[in-house]
PDB file of C-alpha atoms in Angstrom:
ATOM      1  CA  ASP Q 945      56.567  34.703  77.447  1.00 96.00           C
ATOM      2  CA  ILE Q 946      57.352  37.427  79.976  1.00 97.00           C
ATOM      3  CA  GLN Q 947      60.141  36.348  82.293  1.00 98.00           C
ATOM      4  CA  MET Q 948      60.003  37.514  85.896  1.00 98.00           C
ATOM      5  CA  THR Q 949      63.064  37.769  88.100  1.00 98.00           C
ATOM      6  CA  GLN Q 950      63.305  38.585  91.796  1.00 98.00           C
ATOM      7  CA  SER Q 951      66.100  39.706  94.041  1.00 98.00           C
ATOM      8  CA  PRO Q 952      67.315  38.633  96.407  1.00 97.00           C
ATOM      9  CA  SER Q 953      66.410  34.960  96.249  1.00 98.00           C
ATOM     10  CA  SER Q 954      66.538  34.859 100.031  1.00 97.00           C
ATOM     11  CA  LEU Q 955      67.224  37.184 102.914  1.00 97.00           C
ATOM     12  CA  SER Q 956      67.524  37.024 106.653  1.00 96.00           C
ATOM     13  CA  ALA Q 957      65.924  39.746 108.714  1.00 96.00           C
ATOM     14  CA  SER Q 958      64.893  40.529 112.261  1.00 95.00           C
ATOM     15  CA  VAL Q 959      61.516  41.455 113.673  1.00 95.00           C
ATOM     16  CA  GLY Q 960      61.064  45.175 113.227  1.00 96.00           C
ATOM     17  CA  ASP Q 961      63.290  45.431 110.149  1.00 96.00           C
ATOM     18  CA  ARG Q 962      62.252  47.067 106.923  1.00 97.00           C
ATOM     19  CA  VAL Q 963      62.483  44.596 104.045  1.00 97.00           C
ATOM     20  CA  THR Q 964      62.546  45.361 100.330  1.00 98.00           C
ATOM     21  CA  ILE Q 965      62.120  42.787  97.560  1.00 98.00           C
ATOM     22  CA  THR Q 966      62.606  43.652  93.901  1.00 98.00           C
ATOM     23  CA  CYS Q 967      60.869  42.153  90.893  1.00 98.00           C
ATOM     24  CA  ARG Q 968      61.802  42.766  87.274  1.00 98.00           C
ATOM     25  CA  ALA Q 969      59.858  41.855  84.143  1.00 98.00           C
ATOM     26  CA  SER Q 970      61.532  41.066  80.802  1.00 98.00           C
ATOM     27  CA  GLN Q 971      59.189  43.549  79.115  1.00 98.00           C
ATOM     28  CA  SER Q 972      56.761  46.186  80.293  1.00 97.00           C
ATOM     29  CA  VAL Q 973      53.742  44.894  82.187  1.00 97.00           C
ATOM     30  CA  THR Q 974      52.540  48.465  82.869  1.00 96.00           C
ATOM     31  CA  ASN Q 975      51.040  48.088  86.367  1.00 95.00           C
ATOM     32  CA  TYR Q 976      49.754  44.512  85.960  1.00 96.00           C
ATOM     33  CA  LEU Q 977      51.999  43.239  88.727  1.00 97.00           C
ATOM     34  CA  ASN Q 978      50.855  41.336  91.799  1.00 98.00           C
ATOM     35  CA  TRP Q 979      52.544  40.087  94.958  1.00 98.00           C
ATOM     36  CA  TYR Q 980      51.743  36.913  96.892  1.00 98.00           C
ATOM     37  CA  GLN Q 981      52.909  35.511 100.215  1.00 98.00           C
ATOM     38  CA  GLN Q 982      53.225  31.778 100.737  1.00 98.00           C
ATOM     39  CA  LYS Q 983      53.894  30.015 104.018  1.00 98.00           C
ATOM     40  CA  PRO Q 984      55.041  26.379 104.152  1.00 96.00           C
ATOM     41  CA  GLY Q 985      52.231  23.949 103.445  1.00 96.00           C
ATOM     42  CA  LYS Q 986      49.777  26.719 102.590  1.00 98.00           C
ATOM     43  CA  ALA Q 987      48.324  28.238  99.455  1.00 98.00           C
ATOM     44  CA  PRO Q 988      49.639  31.580  98.271  1.00 98.00           C
ATOM     45  CA  LYS Q 989      47.859  34.666  99.565  1.00 98.00           C
ATOM     46  CA  LEU Q 990      47.370  37.859  97.563  1.00 98.00           C
ATOM     47  CA  LEU Q 991      49.028  40.880  99.180  1.00 98.00           C
ATOM     48  CA  ILE Q 992      49.285  43.577  96.508  1.00 98.00           C
ATOM     49  CA  TYR Q 993      47.618  43.878  93.116  1.00 96.00           C
ATOM     50  CA  ALA Q 994      48.029  46.353  90.278  1.00 96.00           C
ATOM     51  CA  ALA Q 995      51.535  47.112  91.572  1.00 97.00           C
ATOM     52  CA  SER Q 996      50.470  49.203  94.557  1.00 97.00           C
ATOM     53  CA  SER Q 997      46.909  48.363  95.654  1.00 97.00           C
ATOM     54  CA  LEU Q 998      46.656  46.659  99.024  1.00 98.00           C
ATOM     55  CA  GLN Q 999      44.352  43.628  99.050  1.00 97.00           C
ATOM     56  CA  SER Q1000      41.546  43.868 101.593  1.00 96.00           C
ATOM     57  CA  GLY Q1001      42.564  42.563 104.995  1.00 96.00           C
ATOM     58  CA  VAL Q1002      46.309  42.804 104.368  1.00 98.00           C
ATOM     59  CA  PRO Q1003      48.204  44.850 106.991  1.00 98.00           C
ATOM     60  CA  SER Q1004      49.297  48.312 105.931  1.00 98.00           C
ATOM     61  CA  ARG Q1005      52.949  47.517 106.643  1.00 98.00           C
ATOM     62  CA  PHE Q1006      52.944  45.882 103.191  1.00 98.00           C
ATOM     63  CA  SER Q1007      53.281  48.219 100.233  1.00 98.00           C
ATOM     64  CA  GLY Q1008      54.119  47.945  96.553  1.00 98.00           C
ATOM     65  CA  SER Q1009      55.497  50.338  93.994  1.00 98.00           C
ATOM     66  CA  GLY Q1010      56.780  50.483  90.454  1.00 98.00           C
ATOM     67  CA  SER Q1011      55.571  50.361  86.885  1.00 98.00           C
ATOM     68  CA  GLY Q1012      56.772  49.123  83.531  1.00 97.00           C
ATOM     69  CA  THR Q1013      59.472  46.580  84.276  1.00 98.00           C
ATOM     70  CA  ASP Q1014      60.691  47.336  87.809  1.00 98.00           C
ATOM     71  CA  PHE Q1015      58.692  46.764  90.967  1.00 98.00           C
ATOM     72  CA  THR Q1016      59.261  46.676  94.704  1.00 98.00           C
ATOM     73  CA  LEU Q1017      57.508  45.049  97.638  1.00 98.00           C
ATOM     74  CA  THR Q1018      58.279  46.675 100.971  1.00 98.00           C
ATOM     75  CA  ILE Q1019      57.463  45.313 104.402  1.00 97.00           C
ATOM     76  CA  ASN Q1020      57.757  47.942 107.091  1.00 95.00           C
ATOM     77  CA  SER Q1021      58.456  46.671 110.608  1.00 93.00           C
ATOM     78  CA  LEU Q1022      58.667  42.943 109.846  1.00 96.00           C
ATOM     79  CA  GLN Q1023      56.482  40.816 112.106  1.00 95.00           C
ATOM     80  CA  PRO Q1024      56.968  37.154 113.112  1.00 94.00           C
ATOM     81  CA  GLU Q1025      54.082  36.084 110.876  1.00 95.00           C
ATOM     82  CA  ASP Q1026      55.763  37.687 107.822  1.00 96.00           C
ATOM     83  CA  PHE Q1027      58.478  35.050 107.545  1.00 93.00           C
ATOM     84  CA  ALA Q1028      57.482  33.372 104.300  1.00 97.00           C
ATOM     85  CA  THR Q1029      58.251  33.212 100.581  1.00 98.00           C
ATOM     86  CA  TYR Q1030      57.101  36.091  98.393  1.00 98.00           C
ATOM     87  CA  TYR Q1031      56.290  35.815  94.695  1.00 98.00           C
ATOM     88  CA  CYS Q1032      55.623  38.468  92.103  1.00 98.00           C
ATOM     89  CA  GLN Q1033      53.363  37.677  89.154  1.00 98.00           C
ATOM     90  CA  GLN Q1034      52.430  39.507  85.987  1.00 97.00           C
ATOM     91  CA  SER Q1035      48.841  39.593  84.787  1.00 96.00           C
ATOM     92  CA  TYR Q1036      49.586  41.690  81.691  1.00 95.00           C
ATOM     93  CA  ASN Q1037      49.348  38.802  79.258  1.00 94.00           C
ATOM     94  CA  THR Q1038      49.368  35.028  78.999  1.00 93.00           C
ATOM     95  CA  PRO Q1039      50.928  32.856  80.049  1.00 95.00           C
ATOM     96  CA  ARG Q1040      50.699  34.380  83.496  1.00 96.00           C
ATOM     97  CA  THR Q1041      54.197  34.089  84.924  1.00 98.00           C
ATOM     98  CA  PHE Q1042      55.581  34.209  88.436  1.00 98.00           C
ATOM     99  CA  GLY Q1043      58.945  35.218  89.755  1.00 98.00           C
ATOM    100  CA  PRO Q1044      61.072  32.474  91.345  1.00 98.00           C
ATOM    101  CA  GLY Q1045      60.314  33.696  94.849  1.00 98.00           C
ATOM    102  CA  THR Q1046      62.129  35.417  97.700  1.00 98.00           C
ATOM    103  CA  LYS Q1047      62.368  33.543 100.974  1.00 98.00           C
ATOM    104  CA  VAL Q1048      62.393  35.755 104.061  1.00 98.00           C
ATOM    105  CA  ASP Q1049      63.649  34.014 107.157  1.00 94.00           C
ATOM    106  CA  ILE Q1050      64.659  34.920 110.656  1.00 87.00           C
ATOM    107  CA  LYS Q1051      68.128  36.272 111.277  1.00 86.00           C
TER     108      LYS Q1051
ATOM    109  CA  GLN V 370      32.947  34.269 102.847  1.00 95.00           C
ATOM    110  CA  VAL V 371      34.624  33.206  99.615  1.00 97.00           C
ATOM    111  CA  GLN V 372      35.886  29.631  99.719  1.00 98.00           C
ATOM    112  CA  LEU V 373      37.415  27.308  97.166  1.00 98.00           C
ATOM    113  CA  VAL V 374      37.473  23.706  98.375  1.00 98.00           C
ATOM    114  CA  GLN V 375      39.472  21.214  96.356  1.00 98.00           C
ATOM    115  CA  SER V 376      39.271  17.446  96.076  1.00 98.00           C
ATOM    116  CA  GLY V 377      41.653  15.155  97.880  1.00 98.00           C
ATOM    117  CA  ALA V 378      45.126  13.875  97.149  1.00 98.00           C
ATOM    118  CA  GLU V 379      45.691  11.521  94.213  1.00 98.00           C
ATOM    119  CA  LEU V 380      48.259   8.845  93.423  1.00 98.00           C
ATOM    120  CA  LYS V 381      48.532   8.034  89.740  1.00 98.00           C
ATOM    121  CA  ARG V 382      50.629   5.768  87.546  1.00 98.00           C
ATOM    122  CA  PRO V 383      52.659   7.245  84.710  1.00 98.00           C
ATOM    123  CA  GLY V 384      50.510   7.633  81.608  1.00 97.00           C
ATOM    124  CA  ALA V 385      47.269   7.931  83.574  1.00 98.00           C
ATOM    125  CA  SER V 386      44.961  10.937  83.866  1.00 98.00           C
ATOM    126  CA  VAL V 387      43.869  12.900  86.911  1.00 98.00           C
ATOM    127  CA  LYS V 388      40.871  15.129  87.579  1.00 98.00           C
ATOM    128  CA  VAL V 389      40.985  17.742  90.324  1.00 98.00           C
ATOM    129  CA  SER V 390      37.848  19.583  91.363  1.00 98.00           C
ATOM    130  CA  CYS V 391      37.385  22.967  93.001  1.00 98.00           C
ATOM    131  CA  LYS V 392      34.034  23.836  94.589  1.00 98.00           C
ATOM    132  CA  ALA V 393      33.332  27.520  95.025  1.00 98.00           C
ATOM    133  CA  ALA V 394      31.178  29.089  97.716  1.00 98.00           C
ATOM    134  CA  GLY V 395      30.408  32.538  99.037  1.00 97.00           C
ATOM    135  CA  TYR V 396      30.175  34.380  95.722  1.00 97.00           C
ATOM    136  CA  THR V 397      28.367  34.349  92.377  1.00 96.00           C
ATOM    137  CA  PHE V 398      30.305  31.682  90.509  1.00 96.00           C
ATOM    138  CA  ILE V 399      29.647  32.883  86.967  1.00 94.00           C
ATOM    139  CA  ASN V 400      30.954  36.385  87.672  1.00 94.00           C
ATOM    140  CA  TYR V 401      34.580  35.275  87.913  1.00 95.00           C
ATOM    141  CA  GLY V 402      37.099  33.049  86.225  1.00 95.00           C
ATOM    142  CA  ILE V 403      39.147  30.252  87.724  1.00 97.00           C
ATOM    143  CA  ASN V 404      42.859  29.778  87.215  1.00 97.00           C
ATOM    144  CA  TRP V 405      44.828  26.610  87.862  1.00 98.00           C
ATOM    145  CA  VAL V 406      48.355  26.882  89.228  1.00 98.00           C
ATOM    146  CA  ARG V 407      50.720  24.078  90.173  1.00 98.00           C
ATOM    147  CA  GLN V 408      53.782  23.839  92.361  1.00 98.00           C
ATOM    148  CA  ALA V 409      56.267  20.987  92.117  1.00 98.00           C
ATOM    149  CA  PRO V 410      57.921  19.933  95.403  1.00 96.00           C
ATOM    150  CA  GLY V 411      60.209  22.698  96.627  1.00 95.00           C
ATOM    151  CA  GLN V 412      59.664  24.716  93.458  1.00 97.00           C
ATOM    152  CA  GLY V 413      57.898  27.889  92.370  1.00 97.00           C
ATOM    153  CA  LEU V 414      54.463  28.538  90.949  1.00 98.00           C
ATOM    154  CA  GLU V 415      53.450  27.589  87.408  1.00 98.00           C
ATOM    155  CA  TRP V 416      50.271  28.885  85.790  1.00 97.00           C
ATOM    156  CA  MET V 417      48.400  26.160  83.912  1.00 97.00           C
ATOM    157  CA  GLY V 418      45.432  28.008  82.490  1.00 96.00           C
ATOM    158  CA  TRP V 419      42.163  29.833  83.048  1.00 96.00           C
ATOM    159  CA  ILE V 420      38.496  29.204  82.464  1.00 95.00           C
ATOM    160  CA  SER V 421      35.622  31.627  82.445  1.00 94.00           C
ATOM    161  CA  ALA V 422      32.829  30.418  84.679  1.00 94.00           C
ATOM    162  CA  TYR V 423      30.505  32.674  82.667  1.00 92.00           C
ATOM    163  CA  ASN V 424      30.884  31.122  79.220  1.00 93.00           C
ATOM    164  CA  GLY V 425      33.447  28.334  79.528  1.00 94.00           C
ATOM    165  CA  ASN V 426      36.113  30.117  77.476  1.00 94.00           C
ATOM    166  CA  THR V 427      39.558  28.774  78.220  1.00 95.00           C
ATOM    167  CA  LYS V 428      43.165  29.791  77.886  1.00 95.00           C
ATOM    168  CA  TYR V 429      45.823  27.150  78.465  1.00 96.00           C
ATOM    169  CA  SER V 430      49.550  27.297  78.951  1.00 96.00           C
ATOM    170  CA  GLN V 431      51.272  26.209  75.772  1.00 95.00           C
ATOM    171  CA  ASN V 432      53.453  23.928  77.900  1.00 93.00           C
ATOM    172  CA  LEU V 433      50.367  21.824  78.652  1.00 93.00           C
ATOM    173  CA  GLN V 434      48.378  22.334  75.465  1.00 77.00           C
ATOM    174  CA  GLY V 435      46.811  19.079  74.416  1.00 89.00           C
ATOM    175  CA  ARG V 436      47.126  17.434  77.835  1.00 97.00           C
ATOM    176  CA  VAL V 437      44.913  19.679  79.957  1.00 98.00           C
ATOM    177  CA  THR V 438      41.195  20.368  79.906  1.00 97.00           C
ATOM    178  CA  MET V 439      39.410  22.787  82.222  1.00 98.00           C
ATOM    179  CA  THR V 440      35.652  22.765  82.695  1.00 98.00           C
ATOM    180  CA  THR V 441      33.043  24.288  84.949  1.00 97.00           C
ATOM    181  CA  ASP V 442      29.648  23.137  86.193  1.00 97.00           C
ATOM    182  CA  THR V 443      27.583  26.200  87.042  1.00 96.00           C
ATOM    183  CA  SER V 444      24.850  24.077  88.651  1.00 97.00           C
ATOM    184  CA  THR V 445      27.260  23.042  91.401  1.00 97.00           C
ATOM    185  CA  SER V 446      29.678  26.022  91.244  1.00 98.00           C
ATOM    186  CA  THR V 447      32.517  23.622  90.591  1.00 98.00           C
ATOM    187  CA  ALA V 448      35.555  23.910  88.363  1.00 98.00           C
ATOM    188  CA  GLN V 449      37.487  20.855  87.249  1.00 98.00           C
ATOM    189  CA  MET V 450      40.918  20.353  85.748  1.00 98.00           C
ATOM    190  CA  GLU V 451      41.913  17.170  83.935  1.00 98.00           C
ATOM    191  CA  LEU V 452      45.542  16.429  83.103  1.00 98.00           C
ATOM    192  CA  ARG V 453      46.335  13.471  80.865  1.00 98.00           C
ATOM    193  CA  SER V 454      49.423  11.394  80.028  1.00 97.00           C
ATOM    194  CA  LEU V 455      50.926  12.035  83.427  1.00 97.00           C
ATOM    195  CA  GLY V 456      54.665  11.861  83.943  1.00 97.00           C
ATOM    196  CA  SER V 457      56.776  12.066  87.058  1.00 97.00           C
ATOM    197  CA  ASP V 458      57.342  15.772  86.456  1.00 97.00           C
ATOM    198  CA  ASP V 459      53.599  16.333  86.914  1.00 98.00           C
ATOM    199  CA  THR V 460      53.987  15.478  90.602  1.00 98.00           C
ATOM    200  CA  ALA V 461      52.921  18.708  92.268  1.00 98.00           C
ATOM    201  CA  ILE V 462      50.386  20.485  94.390  1.00 98.00           C
ATOM    202  CA  TYR V 463      47.605  21.772  92.155  1.00 98.00           C
ATOM    203  CA  TYR V 464      45.759  24.926  93.173  1.00 98.00           C
ATOM    204  CA  CYS V 465      42.643  26.570  91.850  1.00 98.00           C
ATOM    205  CA  ALA V 466      42.540  30.344  92.261  1.00 98.00           C
ATOM    206  CA  ARG V 467      39.753  32.803  91.545  1.00 97.00           C
ATOM    207  CA  ASP V 468      40.517  35.456  88.988  1.00 95.00           C
ATOM    208  CA  ALA V 469      39.474  38.819  90.352  1.00 88.00           C
ATOM    209  CA  THR V 470      37.605  39.640  87.135  1.00 83.00           C
ATOM    210  CA  TYR V 471      35.346  37.655  84.803  1.00 76.00           C
ATOM    211  CA  ASP V 472      37.469  38.369  81.744  1.00 77.00           C
ATOM    212  CA  MET V 473      40.889  37.221  82.888  1.00 76.00           C
ATOM    213  CA  SER V 474      42.323  40.647  83.439  1.00 76.00           C
ATOM    214  CA  GLY V 475      42.858  40.351  87.140  1.00 79.00           C
ATOM    215  CA  HIS V 476      44.928  38.960  89.932  1.00 94.00           C
ATOM    216  CA  PHE V 477      44.238  35.770  91.882  1.00 97.00           C
ATOM    217  CA  ASP V 478      42.369  36.878  94.966  1.00 96.00           C
ATOM    218  CA  TYR V 479      41.260  33.593  96.542  1.00 97.00           C
ATOM    219  CA  TRP V 480      42.953  30.213  96.419  1.00 98.00           C
ATOM    220  CA  GLY V 481      41.927  26.650  97.141  1.00 98.00           C
ATOM    221  CA  GLN V 482      43.808  24.646  99.734  1.00 98.00           C
ATOM    222  CA  GLY V 483      45.699  22.661  97.099  1.00 98.00           C
ATOM    223  CA  THR V 484      45.564  19.048  95.909  1.00 98.00           C
ATOM    224  CA  LEU V 485      48.675  16.892  95.940  1.00 98.00           C
ATOM    225  CA  VAL V 486      49.003  14.762  92.828  1.00 98.00           C
ATOM    226  CA  THR V 487      51.752  12.165  92.978  1.00 98.00           C
ATOM    227  CA  VAL V 488      52.782  10.324  89.834  1.00 98.00           C
ATOM    228  CA  SER V 489      54.683   7.153  90.591  1.00 97.00           C
ATOM    229  CA  SER V 490      54.913   3.586  89.403  1.00 95.00           C
TER     230      SER V 490
END
């Protein structure tokens, strides 16, 4: 199985900050890397797919980059509605695996 | 618009089985697959498996092999997941999620609202 790790596990930030979350795969997933946002009590929501493609309807302040084993999710100018937990996920092979999550809360 | 509407919360005894349904609307059901993902209380996301709504092909997580069965009913655009021999560690919110492609090569672009399954004596 491909193991996914994320750093940091949590971070505190202020509205307007630029936030960067890193995801690492235990082996290459080429660009089969997706990012999801989950708010308490809600289902996850797709933000970025194929490492850098923005899902329809997602604000452009979200962006993704990387390939192979190292990936980054960046949120430019953090908004109040962005405080949530973020998960990376590989769709390169099965079992599909998720990172442990990064919780972004208010400083 | 695309919607996945799941069945309601369940309380089950240890050793019992549970079936969770996921009714799709707003798209052509057979053109996509359905994944099942679960989340234990306060924990991360665990992929359980995938089913093609086109031909019923399945791929299950080895962790659940033998205990899980996924099916689809194209006449009602509904996917169903059955989990057997429940234990307390199966207590979780169960989500269905549409695979963005029919052949399981995509991301999960739409999610159901989740179904809480509680296993307790």
